[in-house]
Coordinates of C-alpha atoms in Angstrom, one line a residue:
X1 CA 0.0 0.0 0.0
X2 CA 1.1 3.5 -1.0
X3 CA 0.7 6.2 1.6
X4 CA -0.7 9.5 -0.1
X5 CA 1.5 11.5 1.8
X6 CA 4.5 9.7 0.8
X7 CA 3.4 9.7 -2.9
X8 CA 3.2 14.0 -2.4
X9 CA 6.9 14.2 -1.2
X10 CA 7.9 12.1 -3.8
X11 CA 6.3 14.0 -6.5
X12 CA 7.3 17.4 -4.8
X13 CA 11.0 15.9 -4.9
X14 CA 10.3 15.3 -8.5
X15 CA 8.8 18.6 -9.0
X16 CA 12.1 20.9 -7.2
X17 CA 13.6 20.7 -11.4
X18 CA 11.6 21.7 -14.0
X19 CA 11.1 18.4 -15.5
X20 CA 8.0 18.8 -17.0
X21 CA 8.9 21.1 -19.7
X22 CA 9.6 19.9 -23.0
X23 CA 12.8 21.8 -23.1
X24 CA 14.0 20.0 -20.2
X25 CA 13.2 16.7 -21.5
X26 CA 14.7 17.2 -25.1
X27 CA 18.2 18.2 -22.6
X28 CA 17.5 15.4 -20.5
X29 CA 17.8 12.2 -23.4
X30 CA 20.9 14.5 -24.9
X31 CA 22.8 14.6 -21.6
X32 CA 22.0 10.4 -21.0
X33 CA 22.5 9.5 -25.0
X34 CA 26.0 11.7 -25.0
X35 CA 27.0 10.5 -21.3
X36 CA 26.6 7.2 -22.5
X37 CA 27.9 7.5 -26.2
X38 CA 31.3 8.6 -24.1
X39 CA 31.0 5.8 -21.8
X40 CA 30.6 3.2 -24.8
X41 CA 33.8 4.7 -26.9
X42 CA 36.2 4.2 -23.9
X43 CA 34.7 0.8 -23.0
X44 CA 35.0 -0.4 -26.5
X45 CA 38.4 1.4 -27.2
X46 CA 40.2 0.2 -23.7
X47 CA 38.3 -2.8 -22.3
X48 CA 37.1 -6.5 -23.2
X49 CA 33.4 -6.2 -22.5
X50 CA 31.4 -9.7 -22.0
X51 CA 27.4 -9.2 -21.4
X52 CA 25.4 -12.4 -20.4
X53 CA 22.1 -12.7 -20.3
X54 CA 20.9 -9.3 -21.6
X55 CA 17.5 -11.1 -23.0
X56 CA 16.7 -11.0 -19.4
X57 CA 16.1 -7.2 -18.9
X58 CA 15.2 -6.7 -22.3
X59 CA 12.1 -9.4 -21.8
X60 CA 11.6 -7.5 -18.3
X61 CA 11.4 -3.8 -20.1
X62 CA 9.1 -4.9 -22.6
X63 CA 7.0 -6.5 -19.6
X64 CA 6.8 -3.2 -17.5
X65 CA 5.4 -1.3 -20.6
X66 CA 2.6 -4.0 -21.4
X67 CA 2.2 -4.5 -18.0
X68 CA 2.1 -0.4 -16.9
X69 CA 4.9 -1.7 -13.9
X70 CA 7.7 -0.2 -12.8
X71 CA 10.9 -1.9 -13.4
X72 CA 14.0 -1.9 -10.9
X73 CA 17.6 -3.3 -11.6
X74 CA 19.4 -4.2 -8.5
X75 CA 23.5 -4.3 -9.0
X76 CA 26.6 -4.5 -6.4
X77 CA 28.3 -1.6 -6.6
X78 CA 32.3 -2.2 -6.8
X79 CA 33.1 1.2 -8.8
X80 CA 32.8 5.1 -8.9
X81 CA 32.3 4.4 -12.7
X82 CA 29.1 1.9 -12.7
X83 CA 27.3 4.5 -13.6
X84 CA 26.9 5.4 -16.2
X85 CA 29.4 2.5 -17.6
X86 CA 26.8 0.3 -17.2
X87 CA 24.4 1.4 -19.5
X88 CA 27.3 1.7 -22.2
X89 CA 27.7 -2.1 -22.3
X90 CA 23.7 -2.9 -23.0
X91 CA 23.1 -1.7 -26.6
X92 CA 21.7 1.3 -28.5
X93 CA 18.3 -0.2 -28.8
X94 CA 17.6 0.0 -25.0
X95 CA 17.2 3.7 -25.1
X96 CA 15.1 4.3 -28.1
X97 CA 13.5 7.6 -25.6
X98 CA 13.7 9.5 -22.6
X99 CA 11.0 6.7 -21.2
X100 CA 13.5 3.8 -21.6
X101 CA 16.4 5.9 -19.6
X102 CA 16.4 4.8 -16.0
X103 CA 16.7 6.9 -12.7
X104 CA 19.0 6.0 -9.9
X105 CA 20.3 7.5 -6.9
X106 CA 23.4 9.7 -6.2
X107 CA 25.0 10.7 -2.9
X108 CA 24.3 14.9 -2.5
X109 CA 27.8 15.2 -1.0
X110 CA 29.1 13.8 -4.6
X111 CA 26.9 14.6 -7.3
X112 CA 25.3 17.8 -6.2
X113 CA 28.2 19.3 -5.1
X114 CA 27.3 22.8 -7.0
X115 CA 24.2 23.9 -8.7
X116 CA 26.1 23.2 -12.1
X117 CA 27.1 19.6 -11.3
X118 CA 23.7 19.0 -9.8
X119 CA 22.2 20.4 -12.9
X120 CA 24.3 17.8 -15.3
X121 CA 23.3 14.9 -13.0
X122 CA 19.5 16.1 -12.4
X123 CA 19.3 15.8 -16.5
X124 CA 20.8 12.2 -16.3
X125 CA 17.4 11.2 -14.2
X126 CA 19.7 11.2 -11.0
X127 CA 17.9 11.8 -8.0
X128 CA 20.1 13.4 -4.7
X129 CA 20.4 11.2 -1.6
X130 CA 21.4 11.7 1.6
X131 CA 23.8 9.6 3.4
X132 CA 24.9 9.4 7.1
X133 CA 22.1 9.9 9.5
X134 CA 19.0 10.6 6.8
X135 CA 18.1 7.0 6.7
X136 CA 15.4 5.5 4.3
X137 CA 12.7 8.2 4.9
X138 CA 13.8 11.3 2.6
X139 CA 12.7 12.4 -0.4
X140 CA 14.3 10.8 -3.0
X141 CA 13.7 7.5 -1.9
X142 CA 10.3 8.8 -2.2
X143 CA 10.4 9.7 -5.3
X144 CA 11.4 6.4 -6.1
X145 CA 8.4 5.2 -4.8
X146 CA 6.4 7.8 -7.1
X147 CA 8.4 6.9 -10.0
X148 CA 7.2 3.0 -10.1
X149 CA 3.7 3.8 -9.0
X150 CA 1.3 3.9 -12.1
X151 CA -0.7 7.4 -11.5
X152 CA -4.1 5.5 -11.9
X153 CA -3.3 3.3 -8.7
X154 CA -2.6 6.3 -7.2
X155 CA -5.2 6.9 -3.9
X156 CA -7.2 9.5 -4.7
X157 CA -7.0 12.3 -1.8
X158 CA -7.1 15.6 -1.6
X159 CA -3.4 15.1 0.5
X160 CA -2.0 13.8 -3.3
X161 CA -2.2 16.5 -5.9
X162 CA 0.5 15.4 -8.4
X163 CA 2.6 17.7 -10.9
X164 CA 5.2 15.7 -12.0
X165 CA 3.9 14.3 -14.6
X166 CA 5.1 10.8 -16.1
X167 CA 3.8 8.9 -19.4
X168 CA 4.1 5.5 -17.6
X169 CA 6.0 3.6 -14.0
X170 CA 9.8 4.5 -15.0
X171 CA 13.1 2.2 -14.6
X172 CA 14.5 3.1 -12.0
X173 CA 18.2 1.3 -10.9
X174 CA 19.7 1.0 -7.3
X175 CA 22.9 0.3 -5.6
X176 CA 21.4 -1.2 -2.5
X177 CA 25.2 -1.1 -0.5
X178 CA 25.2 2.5 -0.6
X179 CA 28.8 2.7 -0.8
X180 CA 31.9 1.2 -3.4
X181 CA 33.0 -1.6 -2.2
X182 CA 36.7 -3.2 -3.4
X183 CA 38.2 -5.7 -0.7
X184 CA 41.7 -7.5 -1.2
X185 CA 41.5 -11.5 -2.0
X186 CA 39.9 -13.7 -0.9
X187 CA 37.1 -11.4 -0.8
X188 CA 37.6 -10.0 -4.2
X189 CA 33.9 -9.0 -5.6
X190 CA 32.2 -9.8 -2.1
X191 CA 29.2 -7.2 -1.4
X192 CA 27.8 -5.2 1.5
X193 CA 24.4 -6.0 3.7
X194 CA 21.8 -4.2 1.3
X195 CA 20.2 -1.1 2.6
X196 CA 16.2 -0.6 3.4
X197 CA 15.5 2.4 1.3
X198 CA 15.5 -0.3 -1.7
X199 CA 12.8 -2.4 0.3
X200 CA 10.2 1.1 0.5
X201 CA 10.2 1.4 -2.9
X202 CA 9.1 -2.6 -3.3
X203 CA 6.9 -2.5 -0.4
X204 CA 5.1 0.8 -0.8
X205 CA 4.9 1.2 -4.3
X206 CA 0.9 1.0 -5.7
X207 CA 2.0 -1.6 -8.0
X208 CA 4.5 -3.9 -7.4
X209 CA 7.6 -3.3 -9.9
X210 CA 9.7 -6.2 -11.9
X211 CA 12.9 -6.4 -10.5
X212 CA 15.7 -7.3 -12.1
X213 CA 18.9 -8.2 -10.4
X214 CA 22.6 -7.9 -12.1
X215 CA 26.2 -8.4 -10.8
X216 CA 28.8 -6.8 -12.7
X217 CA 32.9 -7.5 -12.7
X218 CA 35.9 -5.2 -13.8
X219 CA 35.0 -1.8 -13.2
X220 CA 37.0 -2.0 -10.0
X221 CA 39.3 -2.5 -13.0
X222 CA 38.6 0.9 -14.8
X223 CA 38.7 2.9 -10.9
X224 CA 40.5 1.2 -8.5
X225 CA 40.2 2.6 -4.8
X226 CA 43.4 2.8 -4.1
X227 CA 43.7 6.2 -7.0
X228 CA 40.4 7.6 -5.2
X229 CA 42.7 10.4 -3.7
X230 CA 45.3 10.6 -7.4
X231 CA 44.9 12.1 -10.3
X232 CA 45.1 8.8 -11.9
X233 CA 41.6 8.4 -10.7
X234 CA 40.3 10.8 -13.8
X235 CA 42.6 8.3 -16.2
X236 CA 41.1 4.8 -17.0
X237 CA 43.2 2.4 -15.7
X238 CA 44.5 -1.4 -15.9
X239 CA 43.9 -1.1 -20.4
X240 CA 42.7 -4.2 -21.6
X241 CA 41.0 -5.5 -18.6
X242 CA 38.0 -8.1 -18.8
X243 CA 34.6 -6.4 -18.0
X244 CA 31.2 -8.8 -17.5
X245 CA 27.7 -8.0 -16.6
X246 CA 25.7 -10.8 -16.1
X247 CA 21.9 -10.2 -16.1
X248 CA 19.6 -13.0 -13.6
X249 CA 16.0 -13.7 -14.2
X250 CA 13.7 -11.6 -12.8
X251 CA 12.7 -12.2 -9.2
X252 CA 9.1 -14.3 -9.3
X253 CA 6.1 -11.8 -8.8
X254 CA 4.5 -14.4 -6.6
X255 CA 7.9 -13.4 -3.9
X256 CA 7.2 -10.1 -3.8
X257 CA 3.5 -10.2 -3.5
X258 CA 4.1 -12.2 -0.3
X259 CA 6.1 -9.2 1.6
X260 CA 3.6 -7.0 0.2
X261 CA 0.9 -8.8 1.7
X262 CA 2.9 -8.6 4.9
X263 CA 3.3 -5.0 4.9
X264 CA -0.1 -4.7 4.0
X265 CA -1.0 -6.3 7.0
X266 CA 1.2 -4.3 9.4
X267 CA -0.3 -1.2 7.2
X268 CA -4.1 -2.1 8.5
X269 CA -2.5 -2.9 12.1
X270 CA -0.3 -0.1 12.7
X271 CA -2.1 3.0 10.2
X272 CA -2.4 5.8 12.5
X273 CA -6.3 7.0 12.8
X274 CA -5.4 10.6 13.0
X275 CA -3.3 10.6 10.5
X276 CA -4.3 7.8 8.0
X277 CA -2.5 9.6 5.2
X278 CA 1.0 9.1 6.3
X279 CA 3.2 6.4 7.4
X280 CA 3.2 6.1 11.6
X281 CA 6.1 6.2 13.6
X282 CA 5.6 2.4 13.8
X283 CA 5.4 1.4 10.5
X284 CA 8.8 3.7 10.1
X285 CA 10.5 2.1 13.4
X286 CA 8.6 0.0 14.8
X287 CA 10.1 -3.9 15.5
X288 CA 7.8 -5.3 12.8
X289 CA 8.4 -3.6 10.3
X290 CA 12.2 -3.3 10.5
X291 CA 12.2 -6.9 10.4
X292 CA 10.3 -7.2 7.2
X293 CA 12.5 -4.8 5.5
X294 CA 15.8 -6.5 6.3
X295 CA 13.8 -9.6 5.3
X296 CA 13.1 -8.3 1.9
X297 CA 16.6 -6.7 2.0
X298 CA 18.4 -10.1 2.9
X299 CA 16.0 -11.8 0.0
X300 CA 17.3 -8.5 -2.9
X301 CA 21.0 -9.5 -2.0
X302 CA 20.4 -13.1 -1.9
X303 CA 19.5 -13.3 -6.1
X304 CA 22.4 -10.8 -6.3
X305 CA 25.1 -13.3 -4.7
X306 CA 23.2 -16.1 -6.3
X307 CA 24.3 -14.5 -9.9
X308 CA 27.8 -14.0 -8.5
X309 CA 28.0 -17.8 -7.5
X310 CA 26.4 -19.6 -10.3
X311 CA 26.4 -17.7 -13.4
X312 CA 29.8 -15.9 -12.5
X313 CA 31.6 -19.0 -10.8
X314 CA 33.0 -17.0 -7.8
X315 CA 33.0 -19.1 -4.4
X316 CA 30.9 -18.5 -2.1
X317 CA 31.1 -15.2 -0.1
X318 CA 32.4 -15.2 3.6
X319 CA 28.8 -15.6 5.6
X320 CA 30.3 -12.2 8.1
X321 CA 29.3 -9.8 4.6
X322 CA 25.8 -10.9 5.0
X323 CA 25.4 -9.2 8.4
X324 CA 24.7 -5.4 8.8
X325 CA 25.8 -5.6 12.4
X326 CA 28.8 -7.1 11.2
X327 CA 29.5 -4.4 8.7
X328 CA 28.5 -1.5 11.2
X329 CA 30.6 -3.0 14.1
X330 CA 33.5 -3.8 11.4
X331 CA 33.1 0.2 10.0
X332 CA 32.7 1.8 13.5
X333 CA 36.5 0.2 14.6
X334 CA 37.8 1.2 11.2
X335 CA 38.9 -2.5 10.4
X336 CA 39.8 -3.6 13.9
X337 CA 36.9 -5.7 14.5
X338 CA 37.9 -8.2 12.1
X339 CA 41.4 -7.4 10.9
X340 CA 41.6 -9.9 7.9
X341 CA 39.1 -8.1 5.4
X342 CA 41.2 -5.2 4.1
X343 CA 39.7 -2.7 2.1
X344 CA 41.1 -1.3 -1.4
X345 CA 41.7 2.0 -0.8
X346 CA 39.6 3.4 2.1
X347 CA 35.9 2.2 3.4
X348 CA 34.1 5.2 2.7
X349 CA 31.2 4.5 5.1
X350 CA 33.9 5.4 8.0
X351 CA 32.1 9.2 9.1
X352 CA 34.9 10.6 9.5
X353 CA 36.3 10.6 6.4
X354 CA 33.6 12.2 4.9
X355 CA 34.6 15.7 5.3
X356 CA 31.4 17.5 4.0
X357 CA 29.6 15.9 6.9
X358 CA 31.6 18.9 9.1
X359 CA 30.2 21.5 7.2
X360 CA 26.7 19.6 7.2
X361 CA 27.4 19.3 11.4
X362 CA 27.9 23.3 11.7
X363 CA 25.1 24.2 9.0
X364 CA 22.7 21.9 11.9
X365 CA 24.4 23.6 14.7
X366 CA 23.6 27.1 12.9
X367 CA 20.0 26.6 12.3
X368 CA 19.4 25.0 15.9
X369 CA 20.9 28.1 17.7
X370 CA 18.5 30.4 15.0
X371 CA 15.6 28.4 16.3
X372 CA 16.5 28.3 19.8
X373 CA 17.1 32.3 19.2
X374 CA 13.3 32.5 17.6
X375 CA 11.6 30.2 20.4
X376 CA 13.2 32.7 22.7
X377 CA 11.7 35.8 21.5

């Protein structure tokens, strides 16, 4: 069930770029068909691209439009340059309009950096998201959630007036780990716990999407971690490396109905009567329905490793990686917790190494003394 409330902050998310203007769309499809046209010269001119399975997604596109569903890809992330590298190995075909682009997620602190840079990624169909201390409920994960939900399964409400306007449930692609991750053998290629913004936007979607999961090799290859703080990091490296994306089958809609059913369920059992509109503090933290969310994460990653272990022959990962208290106890001693994983380059999800979150710290501090200050007069 979709909460009108959260559908309105998705679509005013949506609505903060002028994205319904014919001028912006005609730059949006430039900016993604020229992003990508680069990315697919340098792959083809420097790399050995191998792409399994591709039928897969392509089946799965065509579904979502005859189907008026959503669709959402599900990759690990071990690279700065997934995206939009990605994209460049599926062919031409898959982007015949601004329709068949997909949205994704981008950290703020990376690709919003400046209104120009935020501009450029904006027209890419890349939504800004917070990291460290926002947590699942902001706005782009709600506009996610908007994105997927065909408008005519929308409640009707007065609380849900949308403006952003949308032809039919888009594509949208996630990195559910949040962060790169590049580990030294014998955890080469090993993944993160999956995060539970990913699960909202199955769960609370009007209409369930068709998700797709992929798991990619060698663009660790193009960035490795270890330039993150070189100049070689703006130069592709290791020429001549082996790149493969492997497509899976789609996840079986029978699956995700069941979690939707559950969370349907805690919907009529926890739904707030004075505010029926909007999520409740229990179904946001509640006990119940943090354990169907890291259910329904733990199931996403699961057909993610599955593709890493069958179809791309690695061994099976160590069973610690499948743990977020094991990779929040692990990040919160920087390592010393378990002193045999090493990280390529440095974990990122460490808070202090994130330097914008000082800035972010003083611009709260500022902003609780002017209230403080105003409750006071």
């Amino acid at each position: 069930m979709a909460f009108p409330d959260v559908l309105q902050r998705g679509d005013d998310f949506l609505s903060e770029y002028p994205r319904n203007s014919k001028i912006w769309k005609a730059f949006s499809y430039g900016t993604c068909v020229f992003t990508i046209g680069m990315s697919k010269l340098i792959l083809k001119s420097l790399y050995n691209v191998e792409l399994n399975h591709f039928h897969e997604l392509e089946h799965a596109i065509d579904r979502s439009h005859k189907e008026e569903r959503g669709l959402m890809t599900i990759m690990n992330h071990m690279s700065v340059v997934d995206d939009p590298f990605i994209w460049a190995v599926f062919p031409w075909r898959t982007y015949k309009n601004l329709q068949n682009m997909r949205w994704c997620l981008g950290a703020d602190n990376v690709c919003f950096t400046n209104k120009y840079v935020g501009t450029y990624f904006s027209l890419g169909q890349v939504l800004a998201t917070k990291r460290f201390g926002t947590g699942p409920f902001q706005g782009s994960i709600e506009a996610m959630i908007r994105l997927v939900s065909p408008i005519e399964s929308c409640p009707s409400s007065d609380n849900f007036s949308p403006t952003f306007k949308i032809a039919k449930p888009a594509w949208i692609h996630v990195y559910p780990e949040g962060f790169v991750l590049q580990l030294n053998p014998p955890f080469s290629n090993s993944m993160r716990y999956f995060k539970w913004g990913i699960t909202r936007v199955l769960l609370e979607s009007t209409k369930a999407p068709i998700v797709v999961p992929i798991f990619t090799t060698g663009f660790e290859k193009v960035a490795p971690e270890d330039t993150a703080e070189s100049y070689s990091r703006f130069l592709p490296n290791n020429i001549g490396a082996d790149i493969k994306v492997t497509v899976g089958k789609p996840i079986d809609d029978k699956v995700i109905e069941e979690y939707r059913q559950e969370w349907n369920t805690l919907v009529e059992k926890y739904t707030d009567p004075r505010n029926p509109t909007d999520l409740s503090d229990e179904l946001k933290y509640g006990k119940d329905a943090q354990e169907l969310r890291s259910k329904v994460a733990n199931m996403l990653r699961e057909h993610v490793a599955n593709i890493r272990h069958e179809k791309c022959n690695f061994p099976k990962e160590d069973e610690r990686f499948k743990s977020p208290t094991w990779w929040k106890r692990f990040t919160v001693t920087e390592g010393d917790s378990d002193p045999d994983v090493k990280f390529i380059g440095k974990n990122w999800a460490i808070r202090r190494l994130q330097k914008f979150l000082a800035d972010r710290d003083n611009e709260d501090d500022i902003n609780t003394k002017k209230n403080n200050d105003n409750e006071g007069k």
